Coordinates of C-alpha atoms and ligand atoms in Angstrom, one line a residue:
X1 CA 5.9 7.2 10.4
X2 CA 6.8 5.4 7.8
X3 CA 3.6 4.9 5.7
X4 CA 3.6 1.2 4.8
X5 CA 4.6 -0.8 1.9
X6 CA 3.3 -4.6 2.4
X7 CA 4.5 -7.4 0.8
X8 CA 1.1 -8.3 -0.3
X9 CA 1.0 -4.6 -1.9
X10 CA 4.4 -4.8 -3.7
X11 CA 3.3 -8.4 -5.1
X12 CA 0.2 -6.6 -6.3
X13 CA 2.8 -3.8 -8.1
X14 CA 5.0 -6.1 -9.5
X15 CA 2.0 -8.3 -10.9
X16 CA 1.8 -5.0 -13.4
X17 CA 5.8 -4.9 -13.9
X18 CA 7.9 -7.3 -16.0
X19 CA 9.6 -7.7 -12.6
X20 CA 8.9 -10.6 -10.1
X21 CA 9.0 -10.7 -6.1
X22 CA 11.7 -13.7 -6.2
X23 CA 12.6 -14.9 -3.1
X24 CA 15.8 -13.0 -2.8
X25 CA 14.2 -9.8 -3.7
X26 CA 11.7 -10.5 -1.0
X27 CA 14.1 -11.5 1.8
X28 CA 15.6 -8.2 0.8
X29 CA 12.9 -6.2 1.2
X30 CA 11.6 -7.8 4.5
X31 CA 15.4 -6.2 5.8
X32 CA 13.5 -2.9 5.1
X33 CA 9.8 -4.0 6.3
X34 CA 11.2 -5.2 9.6
X35 CA 13.4 -2.0 10.2
X36 CA 11.4 1.0 8.6
X37 CA 12.4 4.4 9.1
X38 CA 16.0 3.0 9.1
X39 CA 18.6 4.0 5.8
X40 CA 20.6 0.9 5.4
X41 CA 23.7 0.5 3.4
X42 CA 24.5 -2.4 0.9
X43 CA 26.9 -4.0 3.6
X44 CA 24.6 -4.0 6.5
X45 CA 21.9 -5.7 4.5
X46 CA 23.9 -8.0 3.2
X47 CA 25.1 -8.3 7.1
X48 CA 21.8 -8.6 7.9
X49 CA 20.7 -11.0 5.7
X50 CA 23.9 -13.4 6.5
X51 CA 22.9 -12.8 10.3
X52 CA 19.8 -14.9 9.3
X53 CA 21.9 -17.6 7.6
X54 CA 21.0 -16.6 4.0
X55 CA 23.5 -17.4 1.2
X56 CA 23.1 -14.6 -0.6
X57 CA 26.2 -12.6 -2.1
X58 CA 27.0 -8.8 -1.4
X59 CA 26.9 -8.4 -5.3
X60 CA 23.5 -9.7 -5.5
X61 CA 22.4 -7.7 -2.4
X62 CA 23.8 -4.4 -4.0
X63 CA 22.1 -5.6 -7.8
X64 CA 18.8 -6.3 -5.6
X65 CA 18.4 -2.8 -4.1
X66 CA 19.7 -0.9 -7.2
X67 CA 16.6 -2.9 -9.0
X68 CA 13.8 -1.9 -6.0
X69 CA 15.3 1.7 -6.8
X70 CA 14.4 1.7 -10.5
X71 CA 11.7 4.0 -11.5
X72 CA 9.9 0.5 -12.9
X73 CA 10.1 -1.0 -9.4
X74 CA 10.3 2.6 -7.3
X75 CA 9.9 0.3 -3.7
X76 CA 13.7 2.0 -2.6
X77 CA 14.7 5.2 -2.1
X78 CA 18.6 5.3 -2.6
X79 CA 20.7 8.1 -1.0
X80 CA 24.4 9.2 -1.7
X81 CA 25.7 9.8 1.9
X82 CA 28.8 11.2 0.9
X83 CA 32.3 9.3 0.3
X84 CA 30.4 7.0 -2.4
X85 CA 28.3 5.2 0.9
X86 CA 24.9 5.2 -0.7
X87 CA 22.1 4.3 1.6
X88 CA 18.4 3.2 0.8
X89 CA 15.2 2.9 2.6
X90 CA 11.5 2.6 2.1
X91 CA 9.7 5.2 -0.5
X92 CA 6.5 6.0 0.5
X93 CA 3.7 4.1 -1.1
X94 CA 1.7 7.3 -2.3
X95 CA 3.0 8.0 -5.8
X96 CA 5.0 11.2 -6.1
X97 CA 4.5 11.6 -1.9
X98 CA 7.4 14.0 -0.4
X99 CA 10.3 12.0 0.8
X100 CA 11.3 14.0 3.8
X101 CA 14.6 15.4 4.9
X102 CA 18.1 14.2 6.3
X103 CA 20.0 15.5 8.4
X104 CA 23.5 13.6 8.7
X105 CA 26.0 13.4 11.7
X106 CA 30.0 13.8 10.2
X107 CA 31.6 11.8 12.7
X108 CA 29.2 8.8 13.4
X109 CA 26.7 8.8 10.3
X110 CA 23.8 9.0 12.0
X111 CA 20.6 9.5 10.0
X112 CA 17.7 11.8 11.2
X113 CA 14.7 13.0 9.2
X114 CA 13.0 16.1 9.5
X115 CA 9.6 16.1 7.6
X116 CA 8.9 19.8 7.6
X117 CA 9.3 20.9 3.9
X118 CA 9.2 24.9 4.0
X119 CA 10.6 24.7 0.1
X120 CA 7.6 25.3 -1.4
X121 CA 8.5 29.0 -2.1
X122 CA 12.1 28.3 -3.9
X123 CA 10.2 25.7 -5.9
X124 CA 7.9 28.3 -7.7
X125 CA 11.2 30.9 -7.4
X126 CA 12.9 27.7 -9.4
X127 CA 9.9 27.5 -11.6
X128 CA 9.8 30.8 -12.4
X129 CA 13.2 31.6 -13.2
X130 CA 14.4 28.7 -15.0
X131 CA 11.3 27.4 -16.5
X132 CA 11.8 24.2 -14.5
X133 CA 9.1 21.8 -13.7
X134 CA 9.8 20.2 -10.3
X135 CA 8.5 17.3 -9.3
X136 CA 10.5 16.2 -6.5
X137 CA 13.7 17.5 -4.3
X138 CA 16.1 15.8 -2.1
X139 CA 17.7 18.0 0.8
X140 CA 20.7 16.8 2.9
X141 CA 22.1 18.9 6.3
X142 CA 25.7 17.5 6.7
X143 CA 26.7 18.2 10.5
X144 CA 27.3 16.9 14.1
X145 CA 24.8 15.3 16.1
X146 CA 23.6 16.2 19.7
X147 CA 26.0 13.7 21.3
X148 CA 28.9 14.6 18.6
X149 CA 28.9 18.3 18.9
Ligands
ZN1 ZN1 26.9 12.2 15.4
ZN2 ZN1 14.9 8.9 5.3
ZN3 ZN1 11.3 19.2 0.7

């Protein structure tokens, strides 16, 4: 489902920015490439790297994730999932590609993706009534998944 970033594509992309694909950044990136479509917290990324015997601190993981979300890098997308729990996922490769919508289970924290959009009409209305040029939107639905209902 996730149209792909590869390490090579990212290296190419980073050559044009002031950032380098350092070893640590590449390690963090590979966690996401190995788990495409997943939504990971900084703690989870940290734990996965520690399980692979990488010596990396949580603060470094956090800084790396934030940097990868910056407009300059634009590799990851950050979502605030309530109670200060941020999750990160790989962005789609195409610039300005619409990112899918998310359904979050309040009980088990499961994240379900929903890719149908149907918000074009609302965007048009907002653009007209507020004279606001919309470039993207994010929608999160909170509730209970099938198992938790
Ligand atoms: Zn659930
Ligand atoms: Zn997602
Ligand atoms: Zn949408």
